[in-house]
Every structure is written in structure tokens, then in C-alpha cells.
PDB file of C-alpha atoms in Angstrom:
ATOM      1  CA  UNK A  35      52.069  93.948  69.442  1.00  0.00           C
ATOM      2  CA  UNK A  36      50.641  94.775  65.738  1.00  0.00           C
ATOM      3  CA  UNK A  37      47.337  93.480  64.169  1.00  0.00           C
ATOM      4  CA  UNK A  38      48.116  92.191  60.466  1.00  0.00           C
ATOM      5  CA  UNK A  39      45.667  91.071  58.353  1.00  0.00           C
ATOM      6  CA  UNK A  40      46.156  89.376  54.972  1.00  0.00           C
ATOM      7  CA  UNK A  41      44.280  89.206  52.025  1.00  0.00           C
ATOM      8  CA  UNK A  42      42.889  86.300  50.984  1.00  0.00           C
ATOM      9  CA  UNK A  43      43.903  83.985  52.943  1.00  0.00           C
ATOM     10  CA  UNK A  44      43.736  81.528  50.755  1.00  0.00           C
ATOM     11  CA  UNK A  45      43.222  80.861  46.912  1.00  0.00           C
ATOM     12  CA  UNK A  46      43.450  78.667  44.075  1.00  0.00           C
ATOM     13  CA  UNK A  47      45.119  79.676  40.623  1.00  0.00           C
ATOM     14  CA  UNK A  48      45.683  78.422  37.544  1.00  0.00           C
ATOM     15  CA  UNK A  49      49.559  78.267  36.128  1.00  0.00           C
ATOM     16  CA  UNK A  50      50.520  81.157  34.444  1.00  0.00           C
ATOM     17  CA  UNK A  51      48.575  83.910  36.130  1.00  0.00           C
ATOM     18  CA  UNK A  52      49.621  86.153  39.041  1.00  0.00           C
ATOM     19  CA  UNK A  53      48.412  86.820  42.475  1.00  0.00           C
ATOM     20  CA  UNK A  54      48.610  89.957  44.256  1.00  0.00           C
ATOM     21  CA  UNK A  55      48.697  90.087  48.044  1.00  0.00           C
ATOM     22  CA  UNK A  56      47.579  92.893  50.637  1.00  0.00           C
ATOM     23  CA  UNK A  57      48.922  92.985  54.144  1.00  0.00           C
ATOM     24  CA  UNK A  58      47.722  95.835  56.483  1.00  0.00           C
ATOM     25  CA  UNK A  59      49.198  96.378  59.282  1.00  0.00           C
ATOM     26  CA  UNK A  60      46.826  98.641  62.627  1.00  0.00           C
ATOM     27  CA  UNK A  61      49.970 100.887  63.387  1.00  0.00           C
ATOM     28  CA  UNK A  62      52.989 102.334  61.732  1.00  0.00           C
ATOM     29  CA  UNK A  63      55.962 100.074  60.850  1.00  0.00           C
ATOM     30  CA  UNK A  64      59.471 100.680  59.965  1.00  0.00           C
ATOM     31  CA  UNK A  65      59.815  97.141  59.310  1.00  0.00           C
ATOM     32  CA  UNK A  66      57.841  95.180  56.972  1.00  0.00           C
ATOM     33  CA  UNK A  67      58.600  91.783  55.174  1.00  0.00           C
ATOM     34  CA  UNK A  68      57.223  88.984  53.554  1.00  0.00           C
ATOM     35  CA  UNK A  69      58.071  85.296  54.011  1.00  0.00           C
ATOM     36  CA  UNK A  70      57.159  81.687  52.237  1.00  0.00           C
ATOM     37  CA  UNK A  71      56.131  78.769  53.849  1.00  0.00           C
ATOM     38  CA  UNK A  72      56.744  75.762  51.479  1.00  0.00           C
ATOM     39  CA  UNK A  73      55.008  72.506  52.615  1.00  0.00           C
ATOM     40  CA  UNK A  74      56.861  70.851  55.082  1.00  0.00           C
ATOM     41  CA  UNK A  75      59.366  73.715  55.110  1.00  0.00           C
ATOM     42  CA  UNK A  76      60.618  76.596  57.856  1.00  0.00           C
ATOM     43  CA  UNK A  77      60.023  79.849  57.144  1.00  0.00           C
ATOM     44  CA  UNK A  78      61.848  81.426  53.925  1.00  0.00           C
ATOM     45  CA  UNK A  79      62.545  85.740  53.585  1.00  0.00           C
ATOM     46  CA  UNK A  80      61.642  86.756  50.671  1.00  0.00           C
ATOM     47  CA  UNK A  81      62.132  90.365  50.760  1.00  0.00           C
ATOM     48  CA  UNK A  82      61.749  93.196  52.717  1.00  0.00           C
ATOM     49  CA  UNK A  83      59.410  95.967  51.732  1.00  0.00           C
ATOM     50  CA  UNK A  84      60.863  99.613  52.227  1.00  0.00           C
ATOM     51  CA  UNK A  85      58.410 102.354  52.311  1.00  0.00           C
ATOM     52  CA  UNK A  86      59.174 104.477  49.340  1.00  0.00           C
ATOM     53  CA  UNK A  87      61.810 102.813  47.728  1.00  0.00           C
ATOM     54  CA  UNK A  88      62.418  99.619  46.035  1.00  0.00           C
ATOM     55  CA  UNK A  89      62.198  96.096  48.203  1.00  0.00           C
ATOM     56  CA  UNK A  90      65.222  94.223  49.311  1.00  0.00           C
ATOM     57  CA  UNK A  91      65.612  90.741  47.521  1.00  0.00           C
ATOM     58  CA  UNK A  92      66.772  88.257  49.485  1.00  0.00           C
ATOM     59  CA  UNK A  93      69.000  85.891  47.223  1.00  0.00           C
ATOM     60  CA  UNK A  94      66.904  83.374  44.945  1.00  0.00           C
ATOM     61  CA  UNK A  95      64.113  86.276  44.161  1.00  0.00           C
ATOM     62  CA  UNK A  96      63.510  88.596  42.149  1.00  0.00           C
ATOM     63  CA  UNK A  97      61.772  91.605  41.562  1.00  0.00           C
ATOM     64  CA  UNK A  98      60.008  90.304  38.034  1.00  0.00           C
ATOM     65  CA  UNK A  99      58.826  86.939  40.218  1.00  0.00           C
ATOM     66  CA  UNK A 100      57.574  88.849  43.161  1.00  0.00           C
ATOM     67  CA  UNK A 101      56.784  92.393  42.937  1.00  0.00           C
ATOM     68  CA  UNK A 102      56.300  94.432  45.963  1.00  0.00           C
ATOM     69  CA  UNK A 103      54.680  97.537  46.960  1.00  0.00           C
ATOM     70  CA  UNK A 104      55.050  99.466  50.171  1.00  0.00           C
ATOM     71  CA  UNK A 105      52.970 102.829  49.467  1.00  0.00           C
ATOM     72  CA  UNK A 106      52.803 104.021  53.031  1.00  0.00           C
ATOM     73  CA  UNK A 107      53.787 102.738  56.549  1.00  0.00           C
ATOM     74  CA  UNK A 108      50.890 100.757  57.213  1.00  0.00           C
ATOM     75  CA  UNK A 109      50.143  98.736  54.033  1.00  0.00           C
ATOM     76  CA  UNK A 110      52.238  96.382  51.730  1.00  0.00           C
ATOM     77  CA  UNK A 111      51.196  94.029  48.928  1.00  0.00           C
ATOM     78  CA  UNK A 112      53.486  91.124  47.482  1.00  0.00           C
ATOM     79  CA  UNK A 113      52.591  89.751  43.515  1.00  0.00           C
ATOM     80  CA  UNK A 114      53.713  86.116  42.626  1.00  0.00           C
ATOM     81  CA  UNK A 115      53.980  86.544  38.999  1.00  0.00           C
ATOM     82  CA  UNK A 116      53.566  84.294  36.354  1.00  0.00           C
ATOM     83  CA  UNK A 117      52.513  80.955  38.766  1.00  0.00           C
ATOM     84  CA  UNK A 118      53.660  77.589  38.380  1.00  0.00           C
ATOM     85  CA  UNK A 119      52.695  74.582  40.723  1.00  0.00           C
ATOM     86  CA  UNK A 120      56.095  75.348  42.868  1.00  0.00           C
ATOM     87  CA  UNK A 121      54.843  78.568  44.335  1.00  0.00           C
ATOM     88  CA  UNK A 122      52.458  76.721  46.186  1.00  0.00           C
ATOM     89  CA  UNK A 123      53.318  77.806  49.511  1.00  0.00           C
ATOM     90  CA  UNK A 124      52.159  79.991  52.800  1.00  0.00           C
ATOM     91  CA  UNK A 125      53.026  83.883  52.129  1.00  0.00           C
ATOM     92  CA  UNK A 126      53.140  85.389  55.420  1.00  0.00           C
ATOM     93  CA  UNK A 127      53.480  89.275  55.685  1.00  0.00           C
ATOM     94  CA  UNK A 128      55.643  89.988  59.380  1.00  0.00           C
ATOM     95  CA  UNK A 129      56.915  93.409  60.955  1.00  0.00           C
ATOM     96  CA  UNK A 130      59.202  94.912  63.530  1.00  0.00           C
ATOM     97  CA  UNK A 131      58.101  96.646  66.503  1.00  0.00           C
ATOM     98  CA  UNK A 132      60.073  97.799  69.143  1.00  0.00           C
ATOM     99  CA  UNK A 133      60.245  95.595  72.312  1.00  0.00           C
ATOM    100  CA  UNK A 134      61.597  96.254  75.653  1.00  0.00           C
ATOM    101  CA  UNK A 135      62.361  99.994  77.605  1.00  0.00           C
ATOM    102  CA  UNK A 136      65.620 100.059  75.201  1.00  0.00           C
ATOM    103  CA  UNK A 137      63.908 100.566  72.053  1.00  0.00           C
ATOM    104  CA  UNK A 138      65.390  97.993  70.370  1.00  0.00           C
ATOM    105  CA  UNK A 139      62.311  96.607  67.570  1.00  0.00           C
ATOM    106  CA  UNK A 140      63.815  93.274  67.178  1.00  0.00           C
ATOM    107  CA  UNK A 141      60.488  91.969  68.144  1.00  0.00           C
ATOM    108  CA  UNK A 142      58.893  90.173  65.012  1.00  0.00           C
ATOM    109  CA  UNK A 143      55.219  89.610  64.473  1.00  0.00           C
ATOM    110  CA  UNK A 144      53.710  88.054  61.447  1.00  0.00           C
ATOM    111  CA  UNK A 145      49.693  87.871  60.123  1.00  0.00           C
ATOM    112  CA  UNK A 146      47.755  84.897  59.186  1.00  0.00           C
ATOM    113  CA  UNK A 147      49.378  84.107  56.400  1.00  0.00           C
ATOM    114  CA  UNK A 148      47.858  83.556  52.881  1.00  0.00           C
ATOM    115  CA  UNK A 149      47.703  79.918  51.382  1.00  0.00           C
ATOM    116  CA  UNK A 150      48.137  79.513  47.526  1.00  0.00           C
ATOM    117  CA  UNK A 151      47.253  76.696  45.515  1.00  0.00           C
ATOM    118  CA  UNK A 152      48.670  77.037  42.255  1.00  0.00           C
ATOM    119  CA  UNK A 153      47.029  74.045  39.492  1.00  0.00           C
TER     120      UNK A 153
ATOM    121  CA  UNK B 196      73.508  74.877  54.687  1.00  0.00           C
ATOM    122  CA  UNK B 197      71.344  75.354  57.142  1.00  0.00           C
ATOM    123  CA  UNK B 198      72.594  77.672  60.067  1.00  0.00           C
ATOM    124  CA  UNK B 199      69.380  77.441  62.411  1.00  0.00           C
ATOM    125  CA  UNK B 200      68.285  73.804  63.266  1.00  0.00           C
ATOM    126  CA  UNK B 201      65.844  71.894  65.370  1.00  0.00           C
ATOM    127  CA  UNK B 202      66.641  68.442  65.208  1.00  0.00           C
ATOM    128  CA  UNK B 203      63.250  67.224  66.368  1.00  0.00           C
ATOM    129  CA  UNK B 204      60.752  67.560  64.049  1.00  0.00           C
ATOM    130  CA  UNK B 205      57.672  66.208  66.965  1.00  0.00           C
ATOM    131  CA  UNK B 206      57.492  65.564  69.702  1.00  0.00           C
ATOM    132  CA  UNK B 207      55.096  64.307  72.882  1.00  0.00           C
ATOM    133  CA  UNK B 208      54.614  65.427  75.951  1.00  0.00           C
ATOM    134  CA  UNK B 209      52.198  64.252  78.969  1.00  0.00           C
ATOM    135  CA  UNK B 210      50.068  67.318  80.265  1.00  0.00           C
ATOM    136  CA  UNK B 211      51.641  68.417  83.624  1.00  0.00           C
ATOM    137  CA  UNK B 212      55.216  67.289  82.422  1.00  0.00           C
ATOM    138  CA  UNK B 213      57.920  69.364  81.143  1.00  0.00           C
ATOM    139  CA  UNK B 214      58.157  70.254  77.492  1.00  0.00           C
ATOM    140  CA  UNK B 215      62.062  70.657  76.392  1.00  0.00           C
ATOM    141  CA  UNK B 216      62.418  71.919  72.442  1.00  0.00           C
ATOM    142  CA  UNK B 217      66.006  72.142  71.514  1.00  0.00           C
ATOM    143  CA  UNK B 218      67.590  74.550  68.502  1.00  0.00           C
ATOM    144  CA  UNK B 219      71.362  74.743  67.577  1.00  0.00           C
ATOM    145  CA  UNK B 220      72.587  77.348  65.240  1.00  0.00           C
ATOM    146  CA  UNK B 221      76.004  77.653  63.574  1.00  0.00           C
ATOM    147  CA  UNK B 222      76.627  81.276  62.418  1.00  0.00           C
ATOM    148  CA  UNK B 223      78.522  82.436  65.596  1.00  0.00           C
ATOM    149  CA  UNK B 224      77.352  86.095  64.673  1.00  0.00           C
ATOM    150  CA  UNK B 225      74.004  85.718  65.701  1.00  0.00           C
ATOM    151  CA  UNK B 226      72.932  87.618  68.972  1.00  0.00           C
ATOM    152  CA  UNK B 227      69.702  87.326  69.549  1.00  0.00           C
ATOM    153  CA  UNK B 228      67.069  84.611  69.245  1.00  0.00           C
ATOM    154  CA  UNK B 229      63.260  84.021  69.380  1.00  0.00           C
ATOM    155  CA  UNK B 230      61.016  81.513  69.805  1.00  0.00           C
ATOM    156  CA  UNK B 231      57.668  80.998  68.066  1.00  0.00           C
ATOM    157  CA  UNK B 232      54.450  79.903  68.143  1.00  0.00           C
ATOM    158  CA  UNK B 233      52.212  78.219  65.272  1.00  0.00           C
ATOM    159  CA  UNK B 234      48.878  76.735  65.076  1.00  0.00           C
ATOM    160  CA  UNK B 235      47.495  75.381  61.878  1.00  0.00           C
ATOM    161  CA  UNK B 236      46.204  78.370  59.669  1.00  0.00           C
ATOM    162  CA  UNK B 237      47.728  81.211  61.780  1.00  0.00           C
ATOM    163  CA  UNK B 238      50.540  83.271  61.397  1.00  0.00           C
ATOM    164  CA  UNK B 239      53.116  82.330  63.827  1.00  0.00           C
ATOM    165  CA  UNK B 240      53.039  83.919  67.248  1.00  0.00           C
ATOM    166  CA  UNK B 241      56.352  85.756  68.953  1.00  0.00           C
ATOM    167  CA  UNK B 242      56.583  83.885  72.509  1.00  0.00           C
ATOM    168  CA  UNK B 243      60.109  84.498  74.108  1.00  0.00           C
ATOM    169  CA  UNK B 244      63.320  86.392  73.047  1.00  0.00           C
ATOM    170  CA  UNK B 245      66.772  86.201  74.383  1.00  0.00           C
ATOM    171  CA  UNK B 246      69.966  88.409  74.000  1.00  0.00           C
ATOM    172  CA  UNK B 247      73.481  87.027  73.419  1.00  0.00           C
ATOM    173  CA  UNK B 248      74.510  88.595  77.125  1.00  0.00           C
ATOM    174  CA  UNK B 249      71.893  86.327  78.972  1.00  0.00           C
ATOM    175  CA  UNK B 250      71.876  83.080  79.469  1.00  0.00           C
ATOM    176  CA  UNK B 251      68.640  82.331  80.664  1.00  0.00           C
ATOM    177  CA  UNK B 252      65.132  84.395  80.080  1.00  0.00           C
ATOM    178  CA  UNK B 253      61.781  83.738  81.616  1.00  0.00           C
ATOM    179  CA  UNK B 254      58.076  84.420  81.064  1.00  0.00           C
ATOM    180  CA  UNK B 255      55.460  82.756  83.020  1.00  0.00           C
ATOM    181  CA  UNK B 256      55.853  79.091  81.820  1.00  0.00           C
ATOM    182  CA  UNK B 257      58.598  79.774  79.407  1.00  0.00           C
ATOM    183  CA  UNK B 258      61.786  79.800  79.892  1.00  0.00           C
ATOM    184  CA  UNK B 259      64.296  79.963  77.114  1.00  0.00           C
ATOM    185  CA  UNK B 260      67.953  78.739  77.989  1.00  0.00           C
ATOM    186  CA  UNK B 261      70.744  79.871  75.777  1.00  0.00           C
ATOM    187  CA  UNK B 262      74.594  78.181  75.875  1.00  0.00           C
ATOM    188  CA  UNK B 263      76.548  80.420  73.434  1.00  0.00           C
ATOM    189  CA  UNK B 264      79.629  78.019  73.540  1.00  0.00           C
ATOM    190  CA  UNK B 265      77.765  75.381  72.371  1.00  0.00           C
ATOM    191  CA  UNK B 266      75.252  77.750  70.064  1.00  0.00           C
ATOM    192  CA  UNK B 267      72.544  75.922  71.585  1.00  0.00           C
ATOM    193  CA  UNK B 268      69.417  76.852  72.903  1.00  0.00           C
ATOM    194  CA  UNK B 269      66.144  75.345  74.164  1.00  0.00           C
ATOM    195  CA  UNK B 270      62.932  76.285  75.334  1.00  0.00           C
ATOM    196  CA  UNK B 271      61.291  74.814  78.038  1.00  0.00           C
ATOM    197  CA  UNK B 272      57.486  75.013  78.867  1.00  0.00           C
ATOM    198  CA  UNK B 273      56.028  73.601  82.690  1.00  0.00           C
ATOM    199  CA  UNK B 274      54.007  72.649  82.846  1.00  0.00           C
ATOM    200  CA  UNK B 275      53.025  71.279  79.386  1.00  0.00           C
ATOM    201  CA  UNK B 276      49.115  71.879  78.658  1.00  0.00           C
ATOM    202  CA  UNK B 277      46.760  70.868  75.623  1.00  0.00           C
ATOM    203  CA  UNK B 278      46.842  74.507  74.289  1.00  0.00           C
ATOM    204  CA  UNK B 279      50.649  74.191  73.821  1.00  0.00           C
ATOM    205  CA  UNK B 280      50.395  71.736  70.995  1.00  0.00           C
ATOM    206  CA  UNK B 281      52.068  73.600  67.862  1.00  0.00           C
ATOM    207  CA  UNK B 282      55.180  74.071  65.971  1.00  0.00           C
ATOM    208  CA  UNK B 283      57.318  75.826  67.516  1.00  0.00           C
ATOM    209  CA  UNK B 284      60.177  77.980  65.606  1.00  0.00           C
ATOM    210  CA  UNK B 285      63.481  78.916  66.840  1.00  0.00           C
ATOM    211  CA  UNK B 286      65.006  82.067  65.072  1.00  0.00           C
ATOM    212  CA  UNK B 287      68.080  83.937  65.008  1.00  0.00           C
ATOM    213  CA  UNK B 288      69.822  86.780  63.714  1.00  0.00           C
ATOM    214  CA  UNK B 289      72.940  88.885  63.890  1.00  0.00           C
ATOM    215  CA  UNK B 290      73.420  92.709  64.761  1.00  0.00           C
ATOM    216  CA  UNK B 291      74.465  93.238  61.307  1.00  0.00           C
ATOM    217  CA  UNK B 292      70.863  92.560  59.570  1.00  0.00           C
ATOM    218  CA  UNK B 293      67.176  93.080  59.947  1.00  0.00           C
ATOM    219  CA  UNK B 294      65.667  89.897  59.958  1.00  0.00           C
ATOM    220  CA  UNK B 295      65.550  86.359  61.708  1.00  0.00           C
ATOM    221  CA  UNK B 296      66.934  83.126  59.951  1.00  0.00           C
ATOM    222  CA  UNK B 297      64.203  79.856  61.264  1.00  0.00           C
ATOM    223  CA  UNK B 298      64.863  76.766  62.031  1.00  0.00           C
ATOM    224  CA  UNK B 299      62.281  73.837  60.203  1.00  0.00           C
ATOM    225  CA  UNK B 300      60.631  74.247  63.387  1.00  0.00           C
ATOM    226  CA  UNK B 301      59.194  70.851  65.940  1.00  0.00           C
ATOM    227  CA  UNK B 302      55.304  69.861  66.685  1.00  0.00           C
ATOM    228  CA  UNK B 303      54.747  69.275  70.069  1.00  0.00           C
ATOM    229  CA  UNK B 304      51.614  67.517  71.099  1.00  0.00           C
ATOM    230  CA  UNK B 305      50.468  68.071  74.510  1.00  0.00           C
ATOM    231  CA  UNK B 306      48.601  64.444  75.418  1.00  0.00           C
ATOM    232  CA  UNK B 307      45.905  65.265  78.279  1.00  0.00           C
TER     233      UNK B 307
END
């Protein structure tokens, strides 16, 4: 398994600002995304961070909304831009390891999560 | 529409008994499933996985049962302790992307 931390883990903003994110990860990942929790929701994909190139959008965000950085194989930070009350939510950073003697990495682990109040 | 769901959102369980947490998907291109852990204020925790060529997978008090005609599966945890209270997540995905689609997940509540 992979230790991921998050940072904060939780704050409280006022509408209008932004928010940056850090997730570190203890080993090198291929695979690193980041997910929202809404309240009383499952978990939603937001994007998926690619080291050295631009993130993957899943569809419903954007790039302006949540910017992403992936600067090396162990780090990854995720902005919520410009905040309004509905980005309230859990952002969870998560990576693929590999799991079983086959190699595949379909295994998924995911850090503490970071709550955001947004007033 | 949602292709991953889990119909129960709680449920109870007496300590010692059997814990049974059912998840039915629709996409019939998903091959592989997970189950998941969370407490409150933690990032969930991976717990079991099975492949689309199984039918059945076990780990120690886990064992996650998978009926591909029906795109069902279910988890099933014996015996049932305190500790096992959480939400647990069902997830699934298909060979042709990187990443697992959840269902809205069910509390169980172990009752000692």
C-alpha cells in the first residue's frame, strides 16, 4: 500500500477565493487522481493528474475551476478556484499501485481527504 | 444515470452475525470491482477486489461474491464486529479506463 497525506485537512473559506491542495504520496505513482465527496454523496472523479502534462477532466470540470499540478511522481496539488458555497465537499487525493504477482495496479488507495467549508 | 448502486443506504447487524452489503452495476463492460472501507474523517480504505473471471474471492472475514449475469455483487463479512461499522463502497470499472465508478455507498453498524 501507499501513505498519502493531504493538506489541510480541513478549512473554512470565504466565497470567491481559492484553495489550493497538496497531496504527497511515500512512493512513486503512475497513477494519481483526485475525487469529491459532496455531503451525502458517493465518491465523484474529478480528474486525473498526469506527471508532466496537463490533467484529464472528467466531464463537468474544468481546468479554470480546478487547476492541477503534478510536478513529479510523488506530489500533486488540486486548486478550487473562485469558491462558492457548492464546492463544499470532501477532496480526496487516491493512486494506483500495482496489486497481485501479475502486475496489474488496479489497486486504488486514497488519503484522508481534505474537508472544505466554503461561507 | 447511475451505473454503480447500493440500494441500502444502512444497515444493522448483531456482533457475531453475518454482515451481507449488496451492489448492482449496469455497464456490462466493467471487469473488475472493489470494495471499500470508510470511517468518519478518513480516506476510504481498499478491502477486497474481484476480477470478472471469478466468481467468488476471499480474505480472512471477507468474502466478496460476484454474479456477472445478474451484475450483482455483495460482500459478506462473519462474523460482524464493532470495528466493522462504516460505509462501505462498491466500485467498478472497465478494461478500457483508469479509474473506478462508486456506488453512494451503505453504513453498517455493528451492534455489540
Amino acid at each position: 500500500s501507499a501513505v498519502i497525506s493531504q493538506k489541510p485537512s480541513r478549512d473554512i473559506c470565504q466565497r470567491g477565493t481559492s484553495l489550493t491542495i497538496q497531496c504527497q504520496v511515500d512512493s512513486q505513482v503512475t497513477m494519481m487522481f483526485w475525487y469529491r465527496q459532496q455531503p451525502g454523496q458517493s465518491l465523484t472523479l474529478i480528474a486525473t493528474a498526469n506527471q508532466g502534462s496537463e490533467a484529464t477532466y472528467e466531464s463537468g470540470f474544468v481546468i479554470d475551476k480546478f487547476p492541477i499540478s503534478r510536478p513529479n511522481l510523488t506530489f500533486s496539488t488540486l486548486t478550487v478556484s473562485n469558491m462558492s458555497p457548492e464546492d463544499s465537499s470532501i477532496y480526496l487525493c487516491s493512486v494506483a499501485l500495482r496489486v497481485g504477482t501479475g502486475g496489474d495496479w488496479r489497486g486504488q488507495y486514497f488519503g484522508p481527504g481534505t474537508r472544505l467549508t466554503v461561507t | 444515470d447511475q451505473q454503480v448502486k447500493q440500494n441500502s443506504p444502512s444497515l444493522s447487524v448483531q456482533e457475531g452475525r453475518i454482515s451481507i452489503l449488496n451492489c448492482d452495476y449496469t455497464n456490462s463492460m466493467f471487469d473488475y470491482f472493489l470494495w471499500y472501507k470508510k470511517y468518519p474523517a478518513e480516506g476510504p480504505t481498499f478491502l477486497i477486489s474481484i476480477s470478472s473471471i471469478k466468481d467468488k474471492n476471499e480474505d480472512g472475514r471477507f468474502t466478496v461474491f460476484l454474479n456477472k449475469s445478474a451484475k450483482h455483487l455483495s460482500l459478506h463479512i462473519v462474523p460482524s464486529q464493532p470495528g466493522d461499522s462504516a460505509v462501505y463502497f462498491c466500485a467498478a470499472r472497465g478494461w478500457y479506463g483508469q479509474n473506478f465508478v462508486f456506488g453512494p455507498g451503505t453504513r453498517l453498524s455493528v451492534l455489540p
